[in-house]
PDB file of C-alpha atoms and ligand atoms in Angstrom:
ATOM      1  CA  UNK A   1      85.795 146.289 115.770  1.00 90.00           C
ATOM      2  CA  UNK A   2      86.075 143.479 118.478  1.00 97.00           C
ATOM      3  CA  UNK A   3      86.742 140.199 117.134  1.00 98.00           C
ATOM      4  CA  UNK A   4      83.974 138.153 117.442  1.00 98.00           C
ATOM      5  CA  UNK A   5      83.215 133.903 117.430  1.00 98.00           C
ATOM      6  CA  UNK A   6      81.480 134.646 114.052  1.00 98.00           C
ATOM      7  CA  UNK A   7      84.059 137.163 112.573  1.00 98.00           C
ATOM      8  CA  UNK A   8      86.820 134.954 113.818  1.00 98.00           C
ATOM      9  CA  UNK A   9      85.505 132.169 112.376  1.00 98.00           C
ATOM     10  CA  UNK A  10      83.961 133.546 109.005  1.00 98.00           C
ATOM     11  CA  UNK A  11      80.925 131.479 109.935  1.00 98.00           C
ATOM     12  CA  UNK A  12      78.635 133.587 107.601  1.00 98.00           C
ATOM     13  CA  UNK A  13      81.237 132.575 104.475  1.00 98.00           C
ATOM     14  CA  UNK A  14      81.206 129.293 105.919  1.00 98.00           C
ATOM     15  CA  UNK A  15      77.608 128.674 106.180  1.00 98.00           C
ATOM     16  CA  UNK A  16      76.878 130.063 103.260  1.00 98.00           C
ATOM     17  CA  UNK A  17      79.032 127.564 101.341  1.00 98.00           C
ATOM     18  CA  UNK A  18      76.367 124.818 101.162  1.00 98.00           C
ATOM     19  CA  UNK A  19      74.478 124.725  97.255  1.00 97.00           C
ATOM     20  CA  UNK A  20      72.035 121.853  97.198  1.00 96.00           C
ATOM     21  CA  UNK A  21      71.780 121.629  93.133  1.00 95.00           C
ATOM     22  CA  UNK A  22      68.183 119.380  93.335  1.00 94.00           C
ATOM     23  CA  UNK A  23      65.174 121.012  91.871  1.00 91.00           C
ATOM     24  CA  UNK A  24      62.500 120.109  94.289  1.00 92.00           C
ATOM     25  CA  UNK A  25      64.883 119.846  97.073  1.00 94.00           C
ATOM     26  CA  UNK A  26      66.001 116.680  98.021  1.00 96.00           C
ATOM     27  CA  UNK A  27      66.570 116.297 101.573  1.00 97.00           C
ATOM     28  CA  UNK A  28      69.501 113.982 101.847  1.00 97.00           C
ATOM     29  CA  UNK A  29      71.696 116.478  99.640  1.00 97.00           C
ATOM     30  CA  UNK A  30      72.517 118.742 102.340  1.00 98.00           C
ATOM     31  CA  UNK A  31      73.994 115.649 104.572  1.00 98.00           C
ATOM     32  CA  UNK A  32      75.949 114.729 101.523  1.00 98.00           C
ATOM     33  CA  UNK A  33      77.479 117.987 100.917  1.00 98.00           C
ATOM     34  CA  UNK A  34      78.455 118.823 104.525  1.00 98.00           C
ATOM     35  CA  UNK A  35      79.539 115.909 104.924  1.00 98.00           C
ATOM     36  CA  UNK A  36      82.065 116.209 102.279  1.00 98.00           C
ATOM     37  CA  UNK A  37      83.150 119.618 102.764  1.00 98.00           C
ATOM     38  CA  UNK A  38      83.291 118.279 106.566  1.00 98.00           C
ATOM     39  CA  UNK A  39      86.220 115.536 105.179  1.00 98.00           C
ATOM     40  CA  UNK A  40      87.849 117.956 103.198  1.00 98.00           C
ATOM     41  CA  UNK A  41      88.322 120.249 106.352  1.00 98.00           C
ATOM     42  CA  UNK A  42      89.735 116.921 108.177  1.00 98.00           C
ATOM     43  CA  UNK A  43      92.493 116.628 105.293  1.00 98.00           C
ATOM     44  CA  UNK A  44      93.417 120.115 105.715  1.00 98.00           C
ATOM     45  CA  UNK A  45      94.020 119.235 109.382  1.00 98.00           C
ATOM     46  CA  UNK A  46      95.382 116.099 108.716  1.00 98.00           C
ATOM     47  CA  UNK A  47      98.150 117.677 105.955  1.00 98.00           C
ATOM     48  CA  UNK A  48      98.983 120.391 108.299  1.00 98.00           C
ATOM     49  CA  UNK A  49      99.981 117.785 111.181  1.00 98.00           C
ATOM     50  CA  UNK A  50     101.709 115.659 108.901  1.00 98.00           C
ATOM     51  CA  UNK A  51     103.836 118.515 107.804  1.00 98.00           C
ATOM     52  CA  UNK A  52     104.633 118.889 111.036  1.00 98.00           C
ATOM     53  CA  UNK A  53     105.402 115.392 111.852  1.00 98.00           C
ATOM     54  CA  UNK A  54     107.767 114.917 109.232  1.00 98.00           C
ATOM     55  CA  UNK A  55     109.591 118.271 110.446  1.00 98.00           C
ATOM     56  CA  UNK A  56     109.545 116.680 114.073  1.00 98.00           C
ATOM     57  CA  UNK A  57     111.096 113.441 112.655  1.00 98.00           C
ATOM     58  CA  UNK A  58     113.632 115.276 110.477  1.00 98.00           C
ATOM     59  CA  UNK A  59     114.991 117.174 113.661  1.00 98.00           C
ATOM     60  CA  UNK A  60     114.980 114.109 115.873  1.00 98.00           C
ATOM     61  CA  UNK A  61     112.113 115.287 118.185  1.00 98.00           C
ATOM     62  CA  UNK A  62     110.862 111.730 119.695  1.00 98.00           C
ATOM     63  CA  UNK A  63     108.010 113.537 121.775  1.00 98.00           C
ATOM     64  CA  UNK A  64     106.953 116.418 119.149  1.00 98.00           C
ATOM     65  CA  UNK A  65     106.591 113.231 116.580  1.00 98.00           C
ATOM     66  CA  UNK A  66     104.539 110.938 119.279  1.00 98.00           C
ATOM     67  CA  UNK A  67     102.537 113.915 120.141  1.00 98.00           C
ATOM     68  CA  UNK A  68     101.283 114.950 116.526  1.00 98.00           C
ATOM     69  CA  UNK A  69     100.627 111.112 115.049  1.00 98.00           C
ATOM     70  CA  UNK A  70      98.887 111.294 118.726  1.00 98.00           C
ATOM     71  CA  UNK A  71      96.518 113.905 116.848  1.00 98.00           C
ATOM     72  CA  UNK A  72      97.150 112.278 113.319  1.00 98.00           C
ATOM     73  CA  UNK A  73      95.874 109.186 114.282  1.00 98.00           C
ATOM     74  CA  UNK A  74      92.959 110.569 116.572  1.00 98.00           C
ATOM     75  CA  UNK A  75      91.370 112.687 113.422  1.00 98.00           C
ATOM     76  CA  UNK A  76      91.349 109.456 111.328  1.00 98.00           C
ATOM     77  CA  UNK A  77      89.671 107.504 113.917  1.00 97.00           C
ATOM     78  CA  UNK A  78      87.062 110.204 113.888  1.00 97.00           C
ATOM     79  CA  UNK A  79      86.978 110.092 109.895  1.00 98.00           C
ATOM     80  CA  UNK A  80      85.990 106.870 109.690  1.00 98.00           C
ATOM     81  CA  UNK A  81      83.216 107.219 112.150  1.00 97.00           C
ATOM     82  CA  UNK A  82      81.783 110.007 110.725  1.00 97.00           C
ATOM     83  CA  UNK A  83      80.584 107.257 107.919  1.00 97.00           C
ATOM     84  CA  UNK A  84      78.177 106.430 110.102  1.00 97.00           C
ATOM     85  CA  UNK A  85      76.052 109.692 109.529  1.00 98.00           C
ATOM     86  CA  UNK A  86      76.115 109.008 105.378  1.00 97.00           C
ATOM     87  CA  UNK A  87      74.884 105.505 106.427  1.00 97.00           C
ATOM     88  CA  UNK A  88      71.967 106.604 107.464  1.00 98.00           C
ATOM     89  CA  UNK A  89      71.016 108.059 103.756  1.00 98.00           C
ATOM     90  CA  UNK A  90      68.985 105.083 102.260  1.00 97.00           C
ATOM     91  CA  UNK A  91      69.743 103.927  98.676  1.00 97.00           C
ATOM     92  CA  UNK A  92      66.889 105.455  96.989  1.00 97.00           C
ATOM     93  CA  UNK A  93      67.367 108.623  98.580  1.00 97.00           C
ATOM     94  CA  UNK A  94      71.063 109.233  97.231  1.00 97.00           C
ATOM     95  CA  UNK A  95      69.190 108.257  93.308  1.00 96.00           C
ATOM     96  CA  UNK A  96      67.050 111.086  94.079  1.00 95.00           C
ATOM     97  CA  UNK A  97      70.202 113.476  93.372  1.00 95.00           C
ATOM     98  CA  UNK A  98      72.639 111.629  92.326  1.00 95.00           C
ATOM     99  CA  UNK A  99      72.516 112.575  88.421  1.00 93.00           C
ATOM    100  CA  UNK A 100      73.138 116.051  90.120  1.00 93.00           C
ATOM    101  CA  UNK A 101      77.106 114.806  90.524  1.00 92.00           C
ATOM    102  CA  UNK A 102      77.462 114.765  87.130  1.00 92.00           C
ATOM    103  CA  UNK A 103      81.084 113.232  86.968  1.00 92.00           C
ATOM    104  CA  UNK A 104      81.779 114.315  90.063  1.00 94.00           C
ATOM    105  CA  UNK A 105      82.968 111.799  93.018  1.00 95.00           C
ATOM    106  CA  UNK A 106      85.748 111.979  95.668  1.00 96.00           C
ATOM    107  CA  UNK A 107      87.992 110.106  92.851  1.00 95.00           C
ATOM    108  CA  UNK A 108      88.717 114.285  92.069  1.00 97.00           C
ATOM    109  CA  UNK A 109      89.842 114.785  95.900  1.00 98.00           C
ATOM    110  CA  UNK A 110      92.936 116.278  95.610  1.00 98.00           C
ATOM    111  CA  UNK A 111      93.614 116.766  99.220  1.00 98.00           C
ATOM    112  CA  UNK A 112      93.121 112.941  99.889  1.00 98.00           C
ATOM    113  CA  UNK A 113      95.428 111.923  97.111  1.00 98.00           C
ATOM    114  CA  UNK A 114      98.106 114.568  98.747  1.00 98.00           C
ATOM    115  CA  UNK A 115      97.131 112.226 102.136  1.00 98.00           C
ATOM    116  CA  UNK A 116      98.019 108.992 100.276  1.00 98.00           C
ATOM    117  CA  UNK A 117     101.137 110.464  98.471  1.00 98.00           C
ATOM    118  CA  UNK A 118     102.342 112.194 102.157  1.00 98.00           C
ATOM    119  CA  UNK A 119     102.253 109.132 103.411  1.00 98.00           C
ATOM    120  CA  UNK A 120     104.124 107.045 100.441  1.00 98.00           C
ATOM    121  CA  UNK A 121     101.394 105.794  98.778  1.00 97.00           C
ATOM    122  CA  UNK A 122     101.918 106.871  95.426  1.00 97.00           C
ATOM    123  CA  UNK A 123     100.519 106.025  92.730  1.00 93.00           C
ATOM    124  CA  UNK A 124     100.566 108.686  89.372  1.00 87.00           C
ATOM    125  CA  UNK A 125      97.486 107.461  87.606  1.00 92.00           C
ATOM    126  CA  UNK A 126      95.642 108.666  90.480  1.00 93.00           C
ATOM    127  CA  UNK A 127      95.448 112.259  89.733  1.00 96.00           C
ATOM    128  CA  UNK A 128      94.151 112.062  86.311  1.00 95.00           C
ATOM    129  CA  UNK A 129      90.289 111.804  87.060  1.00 95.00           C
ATOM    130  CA  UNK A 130      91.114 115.543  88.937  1.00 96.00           C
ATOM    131  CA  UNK A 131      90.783 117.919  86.406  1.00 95.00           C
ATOM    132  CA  UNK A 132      93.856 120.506  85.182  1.00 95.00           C
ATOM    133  CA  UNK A 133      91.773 123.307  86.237  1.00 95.00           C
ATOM    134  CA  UNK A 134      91.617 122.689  90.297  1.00 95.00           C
ATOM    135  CA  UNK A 135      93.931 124.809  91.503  1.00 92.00           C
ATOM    136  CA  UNK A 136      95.214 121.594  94.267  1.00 96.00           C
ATOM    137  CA  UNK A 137      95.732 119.407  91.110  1.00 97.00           C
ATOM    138  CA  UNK A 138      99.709 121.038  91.161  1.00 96.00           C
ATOM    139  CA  UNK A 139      99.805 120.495  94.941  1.00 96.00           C
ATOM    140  CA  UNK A 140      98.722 117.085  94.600  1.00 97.00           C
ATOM    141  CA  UNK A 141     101.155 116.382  91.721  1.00 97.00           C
ATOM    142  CA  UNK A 142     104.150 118.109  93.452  1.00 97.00           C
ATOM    143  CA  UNK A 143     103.581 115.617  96.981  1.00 97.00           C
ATOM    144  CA  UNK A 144     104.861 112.785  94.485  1.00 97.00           C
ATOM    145  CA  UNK A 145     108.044 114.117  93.790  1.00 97.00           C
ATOM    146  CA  UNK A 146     108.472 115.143  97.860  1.00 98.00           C
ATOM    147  CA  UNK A 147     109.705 112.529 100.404  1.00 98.00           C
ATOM    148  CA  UNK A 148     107.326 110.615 102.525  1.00 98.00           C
ATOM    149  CA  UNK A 149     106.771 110.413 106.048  1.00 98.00           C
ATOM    150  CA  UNK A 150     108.146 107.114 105.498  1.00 98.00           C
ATOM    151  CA  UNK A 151     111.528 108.693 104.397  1.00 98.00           C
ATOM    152  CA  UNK A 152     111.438 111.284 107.592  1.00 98.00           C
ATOM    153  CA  UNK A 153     110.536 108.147 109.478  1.00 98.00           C
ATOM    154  CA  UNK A 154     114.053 106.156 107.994  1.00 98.00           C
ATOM    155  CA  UNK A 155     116.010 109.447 108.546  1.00 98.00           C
ATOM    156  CA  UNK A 156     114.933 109.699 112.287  1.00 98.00           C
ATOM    157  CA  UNK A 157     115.389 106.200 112.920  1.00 98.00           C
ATOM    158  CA  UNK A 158     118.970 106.242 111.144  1.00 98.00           C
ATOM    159  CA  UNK A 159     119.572 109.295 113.693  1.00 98.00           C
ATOM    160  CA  UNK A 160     118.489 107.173 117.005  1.00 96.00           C
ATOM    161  CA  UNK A 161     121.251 105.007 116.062  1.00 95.00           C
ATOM    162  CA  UNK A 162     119.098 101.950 114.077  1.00 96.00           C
ATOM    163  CA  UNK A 163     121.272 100.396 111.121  1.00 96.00           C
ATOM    164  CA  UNK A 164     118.646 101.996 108.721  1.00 98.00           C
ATOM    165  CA  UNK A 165     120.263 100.127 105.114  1.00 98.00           C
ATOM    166  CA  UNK A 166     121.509 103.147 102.983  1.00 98.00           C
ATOM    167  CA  UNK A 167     119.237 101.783 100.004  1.00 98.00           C
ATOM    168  CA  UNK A 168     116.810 103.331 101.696  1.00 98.00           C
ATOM    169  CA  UNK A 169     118.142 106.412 102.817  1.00 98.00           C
ATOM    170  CA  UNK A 170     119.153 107.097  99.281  1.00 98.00           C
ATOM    171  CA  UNK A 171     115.959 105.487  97.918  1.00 98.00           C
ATOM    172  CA  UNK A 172     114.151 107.463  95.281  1.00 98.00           C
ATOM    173  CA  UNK A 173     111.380 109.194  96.953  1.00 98.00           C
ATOM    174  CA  UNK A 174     109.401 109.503  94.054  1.00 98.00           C
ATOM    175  CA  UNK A 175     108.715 105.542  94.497  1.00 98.00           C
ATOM    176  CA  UNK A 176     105.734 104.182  96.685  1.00 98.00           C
ATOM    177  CA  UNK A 177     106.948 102.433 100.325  1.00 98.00           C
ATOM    178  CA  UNK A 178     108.559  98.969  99.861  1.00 98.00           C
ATOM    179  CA  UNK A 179     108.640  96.863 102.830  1.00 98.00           C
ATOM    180  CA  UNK A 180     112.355  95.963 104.152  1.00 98.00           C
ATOM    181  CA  UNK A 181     113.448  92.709 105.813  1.00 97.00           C
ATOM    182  CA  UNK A 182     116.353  94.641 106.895  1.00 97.00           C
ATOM    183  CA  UNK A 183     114.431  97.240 108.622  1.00 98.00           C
ATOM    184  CA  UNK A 184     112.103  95.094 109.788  1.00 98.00           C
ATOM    185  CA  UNK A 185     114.886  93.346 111.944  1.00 97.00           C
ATOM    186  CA  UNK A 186     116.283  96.647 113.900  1.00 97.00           C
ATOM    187  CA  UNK A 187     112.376  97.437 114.236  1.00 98.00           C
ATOM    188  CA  UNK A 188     111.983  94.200 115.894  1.00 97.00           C
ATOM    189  CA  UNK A 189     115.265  95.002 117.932  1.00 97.00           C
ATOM    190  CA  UNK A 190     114.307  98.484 119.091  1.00 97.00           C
ATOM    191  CA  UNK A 191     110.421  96.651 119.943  1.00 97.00           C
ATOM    192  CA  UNK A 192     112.593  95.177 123.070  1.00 96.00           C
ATOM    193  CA  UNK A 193     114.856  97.491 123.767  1.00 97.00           C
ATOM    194  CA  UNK A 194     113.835 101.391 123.139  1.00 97.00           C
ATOM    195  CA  UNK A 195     110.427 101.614 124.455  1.00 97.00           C
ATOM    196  CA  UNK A 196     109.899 105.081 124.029  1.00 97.00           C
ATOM    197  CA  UNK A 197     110.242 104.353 120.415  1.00 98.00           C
ATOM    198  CA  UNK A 198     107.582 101.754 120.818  1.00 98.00           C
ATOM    199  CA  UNK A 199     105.226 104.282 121.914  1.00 98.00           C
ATOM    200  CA  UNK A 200     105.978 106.173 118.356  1.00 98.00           C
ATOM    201  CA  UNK A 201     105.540 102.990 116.165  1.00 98.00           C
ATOM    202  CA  UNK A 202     102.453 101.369 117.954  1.00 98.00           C
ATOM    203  CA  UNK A 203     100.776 105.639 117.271  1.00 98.00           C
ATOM    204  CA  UNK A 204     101.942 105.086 113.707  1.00 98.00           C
ATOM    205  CA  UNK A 205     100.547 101.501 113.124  1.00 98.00           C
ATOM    206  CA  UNK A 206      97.148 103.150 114.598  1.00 98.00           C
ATOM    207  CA  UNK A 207      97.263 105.699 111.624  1.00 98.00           C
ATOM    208  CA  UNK A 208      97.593 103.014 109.305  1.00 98.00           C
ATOM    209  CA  UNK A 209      94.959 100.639 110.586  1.00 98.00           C
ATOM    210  CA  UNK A 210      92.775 103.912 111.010  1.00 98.00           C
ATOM    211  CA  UNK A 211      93.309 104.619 107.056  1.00 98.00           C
ATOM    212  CA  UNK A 212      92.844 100.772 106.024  1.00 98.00           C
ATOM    213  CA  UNK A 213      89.258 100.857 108.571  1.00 98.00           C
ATOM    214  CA  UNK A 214      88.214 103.988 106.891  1.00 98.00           C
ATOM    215  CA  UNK A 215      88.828 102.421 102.782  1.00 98.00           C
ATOM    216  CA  UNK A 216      87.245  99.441 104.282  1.00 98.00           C
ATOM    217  CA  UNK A 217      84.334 101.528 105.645  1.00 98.00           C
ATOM    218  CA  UNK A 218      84.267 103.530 102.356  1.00 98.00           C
ATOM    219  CA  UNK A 219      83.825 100.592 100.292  1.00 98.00           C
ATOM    220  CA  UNK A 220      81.125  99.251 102.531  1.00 98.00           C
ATOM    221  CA  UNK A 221      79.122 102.721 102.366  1.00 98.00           C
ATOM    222  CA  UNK A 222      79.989 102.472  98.347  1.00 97.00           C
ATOM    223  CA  UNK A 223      78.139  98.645  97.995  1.00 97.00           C
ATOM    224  CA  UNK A 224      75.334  99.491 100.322  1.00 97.00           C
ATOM    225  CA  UNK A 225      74.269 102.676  98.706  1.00 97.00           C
ATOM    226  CA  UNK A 226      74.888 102.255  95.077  1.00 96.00           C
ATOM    227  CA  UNK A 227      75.549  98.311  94.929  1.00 97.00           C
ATOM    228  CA  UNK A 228      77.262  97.200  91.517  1.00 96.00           C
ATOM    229  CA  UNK A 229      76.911 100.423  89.920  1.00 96.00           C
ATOM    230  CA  UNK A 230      79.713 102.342  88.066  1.00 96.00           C
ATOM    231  CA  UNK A 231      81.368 105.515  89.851  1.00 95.00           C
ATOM    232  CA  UNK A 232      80.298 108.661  89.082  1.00 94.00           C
ATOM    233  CA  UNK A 233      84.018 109.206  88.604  1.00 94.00           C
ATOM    234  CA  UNK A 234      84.301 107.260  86.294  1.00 92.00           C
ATOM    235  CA  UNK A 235      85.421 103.802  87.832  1.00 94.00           C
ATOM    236  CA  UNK A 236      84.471 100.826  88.192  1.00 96.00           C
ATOM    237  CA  UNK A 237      82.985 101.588  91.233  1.00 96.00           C
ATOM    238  CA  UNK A 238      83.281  99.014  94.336  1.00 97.00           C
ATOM    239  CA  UNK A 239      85.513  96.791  92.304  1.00 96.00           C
ATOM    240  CA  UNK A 240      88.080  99.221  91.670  1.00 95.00           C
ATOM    241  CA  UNK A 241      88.175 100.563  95.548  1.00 96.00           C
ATOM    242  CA  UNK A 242      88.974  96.428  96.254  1.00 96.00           C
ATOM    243  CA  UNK A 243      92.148  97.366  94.905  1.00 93.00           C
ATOM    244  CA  UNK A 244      93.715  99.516  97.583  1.00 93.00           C
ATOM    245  CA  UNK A 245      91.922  97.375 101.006  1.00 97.00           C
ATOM    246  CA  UNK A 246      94.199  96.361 103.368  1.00 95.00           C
ATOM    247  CA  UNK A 247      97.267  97.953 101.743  1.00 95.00           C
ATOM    248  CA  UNK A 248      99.301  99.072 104.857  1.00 97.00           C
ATOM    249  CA  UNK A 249     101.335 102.554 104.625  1.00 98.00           C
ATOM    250  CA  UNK A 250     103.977 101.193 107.418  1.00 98.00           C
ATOM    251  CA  UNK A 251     104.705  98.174 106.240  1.00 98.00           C
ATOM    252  CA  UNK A 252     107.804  97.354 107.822  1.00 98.00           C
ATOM    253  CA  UNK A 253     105.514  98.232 111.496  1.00 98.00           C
ATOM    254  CA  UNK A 254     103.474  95.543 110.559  1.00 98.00           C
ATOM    255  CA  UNK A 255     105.769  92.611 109.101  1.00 98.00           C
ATOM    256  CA  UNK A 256     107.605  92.267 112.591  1.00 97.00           C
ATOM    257  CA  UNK A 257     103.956  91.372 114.871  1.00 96.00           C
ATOM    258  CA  UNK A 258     104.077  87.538 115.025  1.00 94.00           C
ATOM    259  CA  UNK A 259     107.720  87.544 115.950  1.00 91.00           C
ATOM    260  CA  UNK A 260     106.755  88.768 119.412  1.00 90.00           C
TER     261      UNK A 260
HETATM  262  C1  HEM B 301      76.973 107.947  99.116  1.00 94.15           C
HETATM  263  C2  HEM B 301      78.214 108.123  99.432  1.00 94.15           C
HETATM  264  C3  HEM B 301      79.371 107.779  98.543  1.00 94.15           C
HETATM  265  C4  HEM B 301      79.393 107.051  97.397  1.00 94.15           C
HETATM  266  C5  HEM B 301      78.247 106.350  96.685  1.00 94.15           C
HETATM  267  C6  HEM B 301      80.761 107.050  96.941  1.00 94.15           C
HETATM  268  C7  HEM B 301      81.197 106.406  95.799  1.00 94.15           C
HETATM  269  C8  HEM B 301      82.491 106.350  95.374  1.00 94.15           C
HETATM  270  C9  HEM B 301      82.938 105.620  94.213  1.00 94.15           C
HETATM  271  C10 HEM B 301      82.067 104.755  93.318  1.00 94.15           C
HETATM  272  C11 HEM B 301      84.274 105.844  94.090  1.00 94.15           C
HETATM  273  C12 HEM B 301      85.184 105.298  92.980  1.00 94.15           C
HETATM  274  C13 HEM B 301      85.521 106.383  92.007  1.00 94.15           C
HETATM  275  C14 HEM B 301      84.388 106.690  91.060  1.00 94.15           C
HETATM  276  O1  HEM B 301      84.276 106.044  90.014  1.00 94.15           O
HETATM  277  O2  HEM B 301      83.610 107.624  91.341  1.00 94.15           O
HETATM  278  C15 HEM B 301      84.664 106.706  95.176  1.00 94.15           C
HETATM  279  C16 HEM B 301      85.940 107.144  95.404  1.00 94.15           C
HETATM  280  C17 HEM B 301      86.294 107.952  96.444  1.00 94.15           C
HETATM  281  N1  HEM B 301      85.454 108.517  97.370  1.00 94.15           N
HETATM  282 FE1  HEM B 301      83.536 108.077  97.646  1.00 94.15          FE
HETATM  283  N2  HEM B 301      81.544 107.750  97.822  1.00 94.15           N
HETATM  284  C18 HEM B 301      80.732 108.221  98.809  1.00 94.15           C
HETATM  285  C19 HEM B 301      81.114 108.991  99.893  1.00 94.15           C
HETATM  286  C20 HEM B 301      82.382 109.487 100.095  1.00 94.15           C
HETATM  287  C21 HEM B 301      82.787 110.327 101.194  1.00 94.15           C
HETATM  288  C22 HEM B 301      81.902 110.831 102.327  1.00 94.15           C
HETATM  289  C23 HEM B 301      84.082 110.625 101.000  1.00 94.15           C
HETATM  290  C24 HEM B 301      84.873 111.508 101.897  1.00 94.15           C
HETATM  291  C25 HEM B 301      85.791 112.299 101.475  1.00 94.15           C
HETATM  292  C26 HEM B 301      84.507 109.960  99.800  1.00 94.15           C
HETATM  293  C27 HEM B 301      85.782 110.013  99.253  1.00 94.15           C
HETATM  294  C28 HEM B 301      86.210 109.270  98.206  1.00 94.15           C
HETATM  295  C29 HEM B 301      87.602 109.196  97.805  1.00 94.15           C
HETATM  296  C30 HEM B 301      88.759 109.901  98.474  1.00 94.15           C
HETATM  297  C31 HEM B 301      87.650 108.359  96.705  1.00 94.15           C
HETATM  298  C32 HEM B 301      88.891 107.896  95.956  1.00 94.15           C
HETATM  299  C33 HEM B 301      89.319 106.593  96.619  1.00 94.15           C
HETATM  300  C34 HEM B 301      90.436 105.819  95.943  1.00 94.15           C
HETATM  301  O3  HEM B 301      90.809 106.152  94.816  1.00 94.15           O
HETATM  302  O4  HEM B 301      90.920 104.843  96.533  1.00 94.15           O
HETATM  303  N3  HEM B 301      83.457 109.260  99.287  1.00 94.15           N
HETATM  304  N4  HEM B 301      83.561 106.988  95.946  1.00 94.15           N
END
């Protein structure tokens, strides 16, 4: 049988994958649940290009690594305005289902926490609100222990010639980023004098600003739609999402600004 845009696709699996669980139907329910399956999608994306990034930095490719965080950074621009859409879902209409949730909430995302951890943002406590039996709890669990891009980042900077300090070649990956004054000085040196590399860091410090936009964003959405209320998840709700605003994942990108 020919292949065919449906077949190829599995568009009837795909459409079929949508289970409103209100009893009269609630309109807004349907937004809210492709909207999230449209994220998790994203992160599958987003996960398969940083995999590749990190290979591209590993092997020293300059324009494989500035052509994928070209894509990296251009899906999270496009996450965070997809917020939009759930903005237009008023507060009363998200009560009409929201007891539906139960204790579910995007606290159980297990793809996004793989996003944070990917990107050395790693924090263990994290993945306990996922529950033992999703199968991407494991996955999850298992980025913590991998290097970061932040450590493929080091090890292609260390191969471009920067003095990269050996603490943090030899760091121990299973640690969040830490910013480094010593990095932050050959990043300010190859800012004047390897501009190709420039082209790289000013991509990556749109990924992070992208990321920090879309918490900010989140937590926005979050106060407007269910105000002071607790999580579904479990947390404290807008308070607790506070926590992680402007936390950036390049730090070192960001420390060196006002000295040019
Ligand atoms: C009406 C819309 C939304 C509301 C009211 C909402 C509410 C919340 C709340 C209260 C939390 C804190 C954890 C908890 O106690 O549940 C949370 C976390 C989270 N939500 Fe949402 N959310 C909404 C839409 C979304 C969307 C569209 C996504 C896209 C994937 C998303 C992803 C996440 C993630 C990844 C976390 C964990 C964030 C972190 O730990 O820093 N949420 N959300």
């Amino acid at each position: 049988m020919a292949i065919t845009y449906a077949s190829y696709l599995k568009l009837d699996r795909l459409l079929d994958l949508q289970e409103p669980k209100s009893s009269p139907p609630e309109h807004d329910e349907m937004l809210f649940i492709v909207i999230h399956q449209t994220y998790e999608l994203w992160f599958k994306l987003l996960l398969h290009e940083t995999d590749k990034v990190m290979a591209d930095l590993t092997a020293n490719d300059l324009f494989g690594a500035i052509a994928t965080f070209k894509r990296i950074r251009t899906i999270m621009k496009t996450l965070v305005g997809q917020l939009d859409i759930l903005e237009t879902m008023t507060p009363l209409s998200f009560s009409s289902f929201r007891s539906r949730l139960d204790t579910a909430s995007g606290f159980q995302s297990y793809q996004f926490r793989e996003v944070e951890f990917v990107f050395g943002y790693k924090r263990g406590n994290v993945t306990h609100p996922i529950p033992d039996t999703e199968a991407g709890k494991a996955k999850a669990i298992a980025r913590l222990d991998q290097p970061s891009v932040v450590d493929a980042f080091y090890r292609f900077l260390a191969q471009r010639g920067a003095a990269v300090p050996v603490a943090l070649l030899e760091r121990d990956v299973r640690e969040a980023t830490k910013p480094s004054e010593e990095l932050q000085e050959e990043i300010f040196r190859l800012y004047r004098t390897q501009p190709e590399l420039v082209i790289l860091f000013e991509l990556m410090t749109d990924f992070d600003e992208g990321m920090q936009e879309w918490r900010y964003r989140h937590v926005k959405l979050v106060e407007r739609t269910i105000g002071a209320k607790k999580g579904t998840g479990g947390s404290a709700g807008v308070e607790f999402l506070k926590q992680s605003l402007f936390m950036p994942l390049f730090p070192d990108l960001w420390a060196v600004r006002h000295r040019m």
